[in-house]
């Protein structure tokens, strides 16, 4: 078969895992199960498995599995990374993707298993990413922005974006410990500002109080969180604590004396049901809290952290970069492409995600698209075939699909899989 034709079929990938300490432990983690099946490795029972990475980022590359490898896993260290394979076969990206992003995937696909809160963080826009990478390349490893989307597999909890002004005023009236940290002058500014003063004025006041809060001394933070904890435990004897107050106590157990515990009061507490998605633009604060999700983002690992983490914090950069937009985030529920496929379309060119739940004995088609795709199978067994290749697939399998090929999927059991690809609106605009 002609080499170029051969490369138009599906390619199996061997993927990377990240064992961050917030991941679910051992076989409690869906990431662990998927990684073990994908790589042929054993699950270590006491190790956290946080993220399965599927893509070309240097911090967690995927490798193309050559057919004929033992157990379908390929040839170990001699495998070609997906990034290098694409560089040798740039036509697999399609002309439009190649013109816009060059010889690399514009998206990074992940599965996350979250046991405890990730850091309060934001991702820089392109301009800031370039500057941070230049100044601190050891901390900010690339110069790209990182818009992202999380699609819940289980119930998934997160903090995301600032609460609205009315809610913020209620927080300052009901949580005396925050006023103690930021001082009455900053608190009064918030209590006296109104929507009629204009969006920029409101944002300026929120920026001021949040920066003051995040910059408090370690001694004050420790003292105030101790007071808050004692007060909430006492009040829980006589009233039902709110969801947010219960969350604050959980966060304090995970990250004692951490400013992130108190700053959680400033953010929206979001609970996604399976099949719901949350997207985050550049410079929006967020923290994932618990659950398992499919995540997709621009190909970057740039994170500016400021709380709920033992890792490097950059409070000054975080507070200066945020948009300070207020209000509850949009929740995407996806829209049907067919009886079995739903599409989640965030407002970013780099990616979209399709979810496919295929009933036993049924079949469906992923139409040809002008850009590349990555598929991950999270449950069941089935068959994926194009005009040029046919692959038996099961849980843990990850496959790369070149641009412009139609893929038929059939199954004899219920099959669950997800696809990441370049946002269809990007192609429609051209």
mmCIF file of C-alpha atoms in Angstrom, residues 2-353:
data_model
loop_
_atom_site.group_PDB
_atom_site.id
_atom_site.type_symbol
_atom_site.label_atom_id
_atom_site.label_comp_id
_atom_site.label_asym_id
_atom_site.label_seq_id
_atom_site.Cartn_x
_atom_site.Cartn_y
_atom_site.Cartn_z
ATOM 1 C CA UNK A 2 1.191 3.507 -0.820
ATOM 2 C CA UNK A 3 2.736 5.065 2.348
ATOM 3 C CA UNK A 4 0.590 8.198 2.092
ATOM 4 C CA UNK A 5 -2.578 6.089 1.694
ATOM 5 C CA UNK A 6 -1.562 3.925 4.655
ATOM 6 C CA UNK A 7 -1.295 7.012 6.838
ATOM 7 C CA UNK A 8 -4.904 7.973 6.059
ATOM 8 C CA UNK A 9 -6.205 5.173 8.312
ATOM 9 C CA UNK A 10 -6.757 5.194 12.085
ATOM 10 C CA UNK A 11 -3.625 5.120 14.241
ATOM 11 C CA UNK A 12 -3.565 3.635 17.739
ATOM 12 C CA UNK A 13 -1.888 5.773 20.387
ATOM 13 C CA UNK A 14 -0.033 4.889 23.576
ATOM 14 C CA UNK A 15 -0.630 7.782 25.951
ATOM 15 C CA UNK A 16 0.949 9.443 28.991
ATOM 16 C CA UNK A 17 -0.328 9.662 32.565
ATOM 17 C CA UNK A 18 0.194 12.382 35.193
ATOM 18 C CA UNK A 19 0.306 11.303 38.853
ATOM 19 C CA UNK A 20 -0.452 14.668 40.485
ATOM 20 C CA UNK A 21 -1.268 14.369 44.186
ATOM 21 C CA UNK A 22 -4.914 15.494 43.749
ATOM 22 C CA UNK A 23 -5.689 12.458 41.557
ATOM 23 C CA UNK A 24 -7.839 9.523 42.637
ATOM 24 C CA UNK A 25 -5.856 6.663 44.142
ATOM 25 C CA UNK A 26 -5.219 3.337 42.388
ATOM 26 C CA UNK A 27 -8.174 1.558 40.808
ATOM 27 C CA UNK A 28 -10.627 4.148 42.224
ATOM 28 C CA UNK A 29 -9.350 6.318 39.360
ATOM 29 C CA UNK A 30 -10.847 5.982 35.884
ATOM 30 C CA UNK A 31 -7.590 7.483 34.598
ATOM 31 C CA UNK A 32 -5.679 4.580 36.192
ATOM 32 C CA UNK A 33 -7.948 1.976 34.547
ATOM 33 C CA UNK A 34 -7.759 3.618 31.131
ATOM 34 C CA UNK A 35 -3.982 4.106 31.362
ATOM 35 C CA UNK A 36 -3.388 0.488 32.459
ATOM 36 C CA UNK A 37 -5.438 -0.813 29.519
ATOM 37 C CA UNK A 38 -3.820 1.653 27.110
ATOM 38 C CA UNK A 39 -0.227 0.942 28.144
ATOM 39 C CA UNK A 40 -0.395 -2.668 29.330
ATOM 40 C CA UNK A 41 0.932 -1.604 32.747
ATOM 41 C CA UNK A 42 -0.229 -2.577 36.255
ATOM 42 C CA UNK A 43 -2.145 -0.122 38.446
ATOM 43 C CA UNK A 44 -0.153 0.835 41.551
ATOM 44 C CA UNK A 45 -2.718 0.614 44.371
ATOM 45 C CA UNK A 46 -1.464 3.519 46.492
ATOM 46 C CA UNK A 47 -0.505 5.923 43.701
ATOM 47 C CA UNK A 48 -2.644 8.874 42.545
ATOM 48 C CA UNK A 49 -3.663 8.840 38.871
ATOM 49 C CA UNK A 50 -4.820 12.324 37.917
ATOM 50 C CA UNK A 51 -4.695 12.898 34.142
ATOM 51 C CA UNK A 52 -4.463 10.837 30.963
ATOM 52 C CA UNK A 53 -2.961 13.039 28.210
ATOM 53 C CA UNK A 54 -3.783 12.374 24.542
ATOM 54 C CA UNK A 55 -1.939 14.622 22.116
ATOM 55 C CA UNK A 56 1.407 16.183 21.254
ATOM 56 C CA UNK A 57 2.369 18.319 24.276
ATOM 57 C CA UNK A 58 5.993 17.661 25.261
ATOM 58 C CA UNK A 59 5.080 17.286 28.972
ATOM 59 C CA UNK A 60 2.949 14.195 28.224
ATOM 60 C CA UNK A 61 3.381 13.008 24.632
ATOM 61 C CA UNK A 62 1.405 10.247 22.912
ATOM 62 C CA UNK A 63 3.152 7.647 20.747
ATOM 63 C CA UNK A 64 1.951 6.002 17.544
ATOM 64 C CA UNK A 65 1.634 2.226 18.014
ATOM 65 C CA UNK A 66 3.052 0.274 15.085
ATOM 66 C CA UNK A 67 0.702 -2.575 14.158
ATOM 67 C CA UNK A 68 1.946 -6.005 15.111
ATOM 68 C CA UNK A 69 3.357 -4.969 18.498
ATOM 69 C CA UNK A 70 2.895 -7.361 21.389
ATOM 70 C CA UNK A 71 -0.622 -6.996 22.947
ATOM 71 C CA UNK A 72 -1.234 -4.153 20.505
ATOM 72 C CA UNK A 73 0.997 -1.941 22.626
ATOM 73 C CA UNK A 74 3.680 -1.391 19.992
ATOM 74 C CA UNK A 75 7.441 -1.356 20.137
ATOM 75 C CA UNK A 76 8.200 0.535 23.319
ATOM 76 C CA UNK A 77 10.980 3.078 23.185
ATOM 77 C CA UNK A 78 11.282 2.788 19.404
ATOM 78 C CA UNK A 79 7.726 4.120 18.899
ATOM 79 C CA UNK A 80 7.451 7.447 17.131
ATOM 80 C CA UNK A 81 5.806 10.244 19.102
ATOM 81 C CA UNK A 82 2.552 11.501 17.589
ATOM 82 C CA UNK A 83 4.194 14.926 17.225
ATOM 83 C CA UNK A 84 7.087 13.479 15.186
ATOM 84 C CA UNK A 85 4.745 11.261 13.167
ATOM 85 C CA UNK A 86 2.582 14.300 12.256
ATOM 86 C CA UNK A 87 5.753 16.234 11.297
ATOM 87 C CA UNK A 88 6.552 13.415 8.835
ATOM 88 C CA UNK A 89 2.934 13.242 7.594
ATOM 89 C CA UNK A 90 1.612 16.824 7.796
ATOM 90 C CA UNK A 91 -1.178 16.060 5.293
ATOM 91 C CA UNK A 92 -3.060 14.207 8.092
ATOM 92 C CA UNK A 93 -3.929 17.598 9.654
ATOM 93 C CA UNK A 94 -5.745 18.925 6.579
ATOM 94 C CA UNK A 95 -4.771 22.122 4.740
ATOM 95 C CA UNK A 96 -6.785 24.549 6.876
ATOM 96 C CA UNK A 97 -5.344 23.341 10.200
ATOM 97 C CA UNK A 98 -1.834 23.276 8.741
ATOM 98 C CA UNK A 99 -2.214 26.884 7.507
ATOM 99 C CA UNK A 100 -3.525 28.173 10.852
ATOM 100 C CA UNK A 101 -1.499 26.230 13.455
ATOM 101 C CA UNK A 102 1.409 24.708 11.584
ATOM 102 C CA UNK A 103 2.596 21.129 11.907
ATOM 103 C CA UNK A 104 1.074 20.278 15.299
ATOM 104 C CA UNK A 105 -2.265 19.472 16.910
ATOM 105 C CA UNK A 106 -3.957 22.673 18.145
ATOM 106 C CA UNK A 107 -5.721 20.785 20.967
ATOM 107 C CA UNK A 108 -4.766 18.598 23.932
ATOM 108 C CA UNK A 109 -7.295 15.944 25.030
ATOM 109 C CA UNK A 110 -7.424 14.561 28.586
ATOM 110 C CA UNK A 111 -9.343 12.390 31.058
ATOM 111 C CA UNK A 112 -9.247 13.683 34.675
ATOM 112 C CA UNK A 113 -9.895 11.812 37.952
ATOM 113 C CA UNK A 114 -10.120 14.417 40.728
ATOM 114 C CA UNK A 115 -10.085 13.307 44.393
ATOM 115 C CA UNK A 116 -9.359 16.697 45.968
ATOM 116 C CA UNK A 117 -9.298 20.316 44.872
ATOM 117 C CA UNK A 118 -6.865 21.475 42.211
ATOM 118 C CA UNK A 119 -5.280 24.861 42.683
ATOM 119 C CA UNK A 120 -7.179 28.123 42.290
ATOM 120 C CA UNK A 121 -5.771 29.055 38.924
ATOM 121 C CA UNK A 122 -6.184 30.822 35.611
ATOM 122 C CA UNK A 123 -4.617 30.365 32.202
ATOM 123 C CA UNK A 124 -2.960 33.327 30.474
ATOM 124 C CA UNK A 125 -4.042 34.736 27.125
ATOM 125 C CA UNK A 126 -1.572 34.448 24.228
ATOM 126 C CA UNK A 127 0.147 37.770 24.859
ATOM 127 C CA UNK A 128 0.708 37.105 28.562
ATOM 128 C CA UNK A 129 1.717 33.482 27.870
ATOM 129 C CA UNK A 130 4.495 34.664 25.548
ATOM 130 C CA UNK A 131 5.778 37.086 28.169
ATOM 131 C CA UNK A 132 5.629 34.587 31.070
ATOM 132 C CA UNK A 133 7.350 31.890 28.999
ATOM 133 C CA UNK A 134 10.139 34.310 28.104
ATOM 134 C CA UNK A 135 10.629 35.472 31.717
ATOM 135 C CA UNK A 136 10.177 32.085 33.502
ATOM 136 C CA UNK A 137 10.463 29.213 30.995
ATOM 137 C CA UNK A 138 10.995 26.703 33.821
ATOM 138 C CA UNK A 139 7.562 27.589 35.298
ATOM 139 C CA UNK A 140 5.593 28.563 32.168
ATOM 140 C CA UNK A 141 6.628 25.845 29.759
ATOM 141 C CA UNK A 142 5.142 27.109 26.494
ATOM 142 C CA UNK A 143 3.995 30.374 24.936
ATOM 143 C CA UNK A 144 0.422 29.368 24.098
ATOM 144 C CA UNK A 145 -2.910 30.292 25.654
ATOM 145 C CA UNK A 146 -5.063 27.569 27.226
ATOM 146 C CA UNK A 147 -8.830 27.959 26.863
ATOM 147 C CA UNK A 148 -10.381 24.706 28.090
ATOM 148 C CA UNK A 149 -13.590 22.728 28.565
ATOM 149 C CA UNK A 150 -14.530 20.036 31.107
ATOM 150 C CA UNK A 151 -17.265 17.531 30.193
ATOM 151 C CA UNK A 152 -18.545 15.595 33.216
ATOM 152 C CA UNK A 153 -18.365 11.777 33.164
ATOM 153 C CA UNK A 154 -19.569 11.552 36.799
ATOM 154 C CA UNK A 155 -21.065 14.355 38.887
ATOM 155 C CA UNK A 156 -18.311 16.963 38.696
ATOM 156 C CA UNK A 157 -17.764 19.888 41.071
ATOM 157 C CA UNK A 158 -15.796 23.072 40.387
ATOM 158 C CA UNK A 159 -15.299 26.681 41.390
ATOM 159 C CA UNK A 160 -15.541 28.952 38.373
ATOM 160 C CA UNK A 161 -15.628 32.720 37.867
ATOM 161 C CA UNK A 162 -16.620 35.439 40.334
ATOM 162 C CA UNK A 163 -20.051 35.509 41.984
ATOM 163 C CA UNK A 164 -22.248 38.489 41.107
ATOM 164 C CA UNK A 165 -22.162 41.769 43.031
ATOM 165 C CA UNK A 166 -25.303 41.033 45.076
ATOM 166 C CA UNK A 167 -23.842 37.687 46.245
ATOM 167 C CA UNK A 168 -20.467 39.297 46.982
ATOM 168 C CA UNK A 169 -22.127 41.904 49.209
ATOM 169 C CA UNK A 170 -23.937 39.101 51.082
ATOM 170 C CA UNK A 171 -20.594 37.305 51.595
ATOM 171 C CA UNK A 172 -19.025 40.415 53.143
ATOM 172 C CA UNK A 173 -22.054 40.924 55.411
ATOM 173 C CA UNK A 174 -22.134 37.280 56.557
ATOM 174 C CA UNK A 175 -18.444 36.276 56.705
ATOM 175 C CA UNK A 176 -16.730 38.607 59.227
ATOM 176 C CA UNK A 177 -13.437 36.743 58.803
ATOM 177 C CA UNK A 178 -13.077 38.074 55.229
ATOM 178 C CA UNK A 179 -13.556 41.666 56.416
ATOM 179 C CA UNK A 180 -10.901 41.012 59.051
ATOM 180 C CA UNK A 181 -8.468 39.927 56.311
ATOM 181 C CA UNK A 182 -9.124 42.661 53.750
ATOM 182 C CA UNK A 183 -9.897 45.557 56.102
ATOM 183 C CA UNK A 184 -13.098 47.589 56.409
ATOM 184 C CA UNK A 185 -12.091 50.143 53.737
ATOM 185 C CA UNK A 186 -12.012 47.549 50.928
ATOM 186 C CA UNK A 187 -15.153 45.868 52.267
ATOM 187 C CA UNK A 188 -17.036 49.209 52.331
ATOM 188 C CA UNK A 189 -16.001 49.938 48.735
ATOM 189 C CA UNK A 190 -17.773 46.749 47.624
ATOM 190 C CA UNK A 191 -20.822 47.381 49.821
ATOM 191 C CA UNK A 192 -21.241 50.910 48.407
ATOM 192 C CA UNK A 193 -20.673 50.187 44.706
ATOM 193 C CA UNK A 194 -23.680 49.432 42.461
ATOM 194 C CA UNK A 195 -24.251 48.068 38.949
ATOM 195 C CA UNK A 196 -25.291 51.616 37.914
ATOM 196 C CA UNK A 197 -21.706 52.767 38.608
ATOM 197 C CA UNK A 198 -20.719 50.884 35.456
ATOM 198 C CA UNK A 199 -18.993 47.547 34.741
ATOM 199 C CA UNK A 200 -15.444 48.924 34.890
ATOM 200 C CA UNK A 201 -15.980 50.516 38.308
ATOM 201 C CA UNK A 202 -17.436 47.269 39.695
ATOM 202 C CA UNK A 203 -14.531 45.239 38.250
ATOM 203 C CA UNK A 204 -12.025 47.678 39.731
ATOM 204 C CA UNK A 205 -13.556 47.306 43.219
ATOM 205 C CA UNK A 206 -13.664 43.492 42.940
ATOM 206 C CA UNK A 207 -10.028 43.460 41.730
ATOM 207 C CA UNK A 208 -8.999 45.578 44.708
ATOM 208 C CA UNK A 209 -10.651 43.426 47.381
ATOM 209 C CA UNK A 210 -9.580 40.122 45.785
ATOM 210 C CA UNK A 211 -5.950 41.260 45.470
ATOM 211 C CA UNK A 212 -6.019 42.416 49.096
ATOM 212 C CA UNK A 213 -7.391 39.037 50.176
ATOM 213 C CA UNK A 214 -4.883 36.960 48.185
ATOM 214 C CA UNK A 215 -1.962 39.103 49.425
ATOM 215 C CA UNK A 216 -2.702 38.673 53.149
ATOM 216 C CA UNK A 217 0.145 37.506 55.386
ATOM 217 C CA UNK A 218 0.516 33.817 56.233
ATOM 218 C CA UNK A 219 0.047 34.577 59.956
ATOM 219 C CA UNK A 220 -3.235 36.436 59.374
ATOM 220 C CA UNK A 221 -4.526 33.731 57.013
ATOM 221 C CA UNK A 222 -3.796 30.993 59.567
ATOM 222 C CA UNK A 223 -5.495 32.914 62.372
ATOM 223 C CA UNK A 224 -8.573 33.894 60.363
ATOM 224 C CA UNK A 225 -9.144 30.410 58.897
ATOM 225 C CA UNK A 226 -8.944 28.959 62.412
ATOM 226 C CA UNK A 227 -11.639 31.433 63.566
ATOM 227 C CA UNK A 228 -13.791 30.653 60.536
ATOM 228 C CA UNK A 229 -13.536 26.907 61.124
ATOM 229 C CA UNK A 230 -14.475 27.205 64.806
ATOM 230 C CA UNK A 231 -17.439 29.483 64.003
ATOM 231 C CA UNK A 232 -18.808 27.213 61.247
ATOM 232 C CA UNK A 233 -18.499 24.100 63.451
ATOM 233 C CA UNK A 234 -20.380 25.898 66.253
ATOM 234 C CA UNK A 235 -23.090 27.170 63.903
ATOM 235 C CA UNK A 236 -23.538 23.710 62.361
ATOM 236 C CA UNK A 237 -24.920 22.620 65.757
ATOM 237 C CA UNK A 238 -27.881 24.992 65.402
ATOM 238 C CA UNK A 239 -28.414 25.357 61.635
ATOM 239 C CA UNK A 240 -27.785 23.604 58.331
ATOM 240 C CA UNK A 241 -24.601 24.990 56.781
ATOM 241 C CA UNK A 242 -24.896 26.192 53.177
ATOM 242 C CA UNK A 243 -23.319 24.138 50.362
ATOM 243 C CA UNK A 244 -20.543 26.734 50.104
ATOM 244 C CA UNK A 245 -19.841 26.643 53.883
ATOM 245 C CA UNK A 246 -19.662 22.826 53.811
ATOM 246 C CA UNK A 247 -17.264 23.085 50.868
ATOM 247 C CA UNK A 248 -15.086 25.564 52.790
ATOM 248 C CA UNK A 249 -14.703 23.045 55.642
ATOM 249 C CA UNK A 250 -13.774 20.280 53.159
ATOM 250 C CA UNK A 251 -11.172 22.513 51.504
ATOM 251 C CA UNK A 252 -9.702 23.409 54.903
ATOM 252 C CA UNK A 253 -9.164 19.688 55.617
ATOM 253 C CA UNK A 254 -7.413 19.263 52.263
ATOM 254 C CA UNK A 255 -5.320 22.464 52.430
ATOM 255 C CA UNK A 256 -5.103 23.728 56.041
ATOM 256 C CA UNK A 257 -4.335 27.455 56.506
ATOM 257 C CA UNK A 258 -4.453 28.089 52.738
ATOM 258 C CA UNK A 259 -5.833 31.375 51.387
ATOM 259 C CA UNK A 260 -7.677 29.343 48.744
ATOM 260 C CA UNK A 261 -10.034 28.121 51.482
ATOM 261 C CA UNK A 262 -11.372 31.640 52.076
ATOM 262 C CA UNK A 263 -11.148 32.884 48.492
ATOM 263 C CA UNK A 264 -13.595 30.108 47.508
ATOM 264 C CA UNK A 265 -16.342 32.377 48.891
ATOM 265 C CA UNK A 266 -15.693 34.718 45.938
ATOM 266 C CA UNK A 267 -16.324 32.090 43.236
ATOM 267 C CA UNK A 268 -19.373 30.335 41.765
ATOM 268 C CA UNK A 269 -19.792 26.766 43.069
ATOM 269 C CA UNK A 270 -20.731 24.692 40.005
ATOM 270 C CA UNK A 271 -22.035 21.108 40.052
ATOM 271 C CA UNK A 272 -22.157 19.443 36.653
ATOM 272 C CA UNK A 273 -24.286 16.355 36.001
ATOM 273 C CA UNK A 274 -22.838 13.674 33.698
ATOM 274 C CA UNK A 275 -23.081 14.985 30.136
ATOM 275 C CA UNK A 276 -22.861 18.674 31.107
ATOM 276 C CA UNK A 277 -19.818 20.784 30.254
ATOM 277 C CA UNK A 278 -18.152 23.943 31.516
ATOM 278 C CA UNK A 279 -15.782 26.044 29.424
ATOM 279 C CA UNK A 280 -13.175 28.555 30.570
ATOM 280 C CA UNK A 281 -11.595 31.348 28.574
ATOM 281 C CA UNK A 282 -8.209 32.904 29.238
ATOM 282 C CA UNK A 283 -7.773 34.803 32.517
ATOM 283 C CA UNK A 284 -10.842 33.267 34.215
ATOM 284 C CA UNK A 285 -10.306 31.916 37.759
ATOM 285 C CA UNK A 286 -11.327 28.335 38.498
ATOM 286 C CA UNK A 287 -10.563 25.238 40.556
ATOM 287 C CA UNK A 288 -11.804 21.713 39.867
ATOM 288 C CA UNK A 289 -12.930 20.090 43.115
ATOM 289 C CA UNK A 290 -14.119 16.506 42.651
ATOM 290 C CA UNK A 291 -15.216 13.964 40.051
ATOM 291 C CA UNK A 292 -14.194 12.590 36.674
ATOM 292 C CA UNK A 293 -14.329 14.419 33.379
ATOM 293 C CA UNK A 294 -13.187 14.578 29.804
ATOM 294 C CA UNK A 295 -11.145 17.749 29.300
ATOM 295 C CA UNK A 296 -10.018 19.460 26.121
ATOM 296 C CA UNK A 297 -7.917 22.596 25.705
ATOM 297 C CA UNK A 298 -5.531 24.426 23.421
ATOM 298 C CA UNK A 299 -2.139 22.667 23.368
ATOM 299 C CA UNK A 300 -0.609 24.281 26.446
ATOM 300 C CA UNK A 301 0.217 23.558 30.065
ATOM 301 C CA UNK A 302 0.384 27.169 31.261
ATOM 302 C CA UNK A 303 -1.140 27.596 34.711
ATOM 303 C CA UNK A 304 -0.909 30.595 37.043
ATOM 304 C CA UNK A 305 -1.704 29.391 40.583
ATOM 305 C CA UNK A 306 -2.532 31.265 43.769
ATOM 306 C CA UNK A 307 -4.151 28.908 46.286
ATOM 307 C CA UNK A 308 -5.105 25.316 47.219
ATOM 308 C CA UNK A 309 -1.746 24.002 46.073
ATOM 309 C CA UNK A 310 1.715 23.025 47.290
ATOM 310 C CA UNK A 311 3.066 24.108 43.858
ATOM 311 C CA UNK A 312 4.584 27.431 42.788
ATOM 312 C CA UNK A 313 2.218 30.380 43.402
ATOM 313 C CA UNK A 314 2.224 33.625 41.476
ATOM 314 C CA UNK A 315 -0.363 35.719 43.320
ATOM 315 C CA UNK A 316 0.655 39.023 41.757
ATOM 316 C CA UNK A 317 0.381 37.709 38.174
ATOM 317 C CA UNK A 318 -2.941 35.976 38.882
ATOM 318 C CA UNK A 319 -4.574 39.028 40.474
ATOM 319 C CA UNK A 320 -3.406 41.335 37.694
ATOM 320 C CA UNK A 321 -4.423 39.041 34.792
ATOM 321 C CA UNK A 322 -8.027 38.150 35.729
ATOM 322 C CA UNK A 323 -10.961 39.643 33.793
ATOM 323 C CA UNK A 324 -13.077 40.070 36.978
ATOM 324 C CA UNK A 325 -16.204 39.272 35.002
ATOM 325 C CA UNK A 326 -19.021 38.304 37.366
ATOM 326 C CA UNK A 327 -21.951 35.921 37.120
ATOM 327 C CA UNK A 328 -22.661 32.197 36.789
ATOM 328 C CA UNK A 329 -20.868 30.451 33.892
ATOM 329 C CA UNK A 330 -22.685 29.019 30.887
ATOM 330 C CA UNK A 331 -23.270 25.256 31.136
ATOM 331 C CA UNK A 332 -23.179 23.373 27.815
ATOM 332 C CA UNK A 333 -25.509 20.388 27.479
ATOM 333 C CA UNK A 334 -24.400 19.535 23.953
ATOM 334 C CA UNK A 335 -26.624 19.145 20.910
ATOM 335 C CA UNK A 336 -27.420 15.930 19.011
ATOM 336 C CA UNK A 337 -25.568 15.189 15.773
ATOM 337 C CA UNK A 338 -27.335 11.808 15.555
ATOM 338 C CA UNK A 339 -29.321 9.559 17.934
ATOM 339 C CA UNK A 340 -26.022 8.483 19.559
ATOM 340 C CA UNK A 341 -23.644 11.470 19.258
ATOM 341 C CA UNK A 342 -23.749 14.820 21.093
ATOM 342 C CA UNK A 343 -21.469 17.749 20.271
ATOM 343 C CA UNK A 344 -20.062 20.299 22.743
ATOM 344 C CA UNK A 345 -18.986 23.461 20.954
ATOM 345 C CA UNK A 346 -17.164 26.063 23.083
ATOM 346 C CA UNK A 347 -16.333 29.519 21.656
ATOM 347 C CA UNK A 348 -12.700 28.587 20.873
ATOM 348 C CA UNK A 349 -11.268 27.690 17.454
ATOM 349 C CA UNK A 350 -8.888 25.023 18.728
ATOM 350 C CA UNK A 351 -11.353 22.319 19.804
ATOM 351 C CA UNK A 352 -14.768 20.723 20.148
ATOM 352 C CA UNK A 353 -15.751 17.430 21.833
#
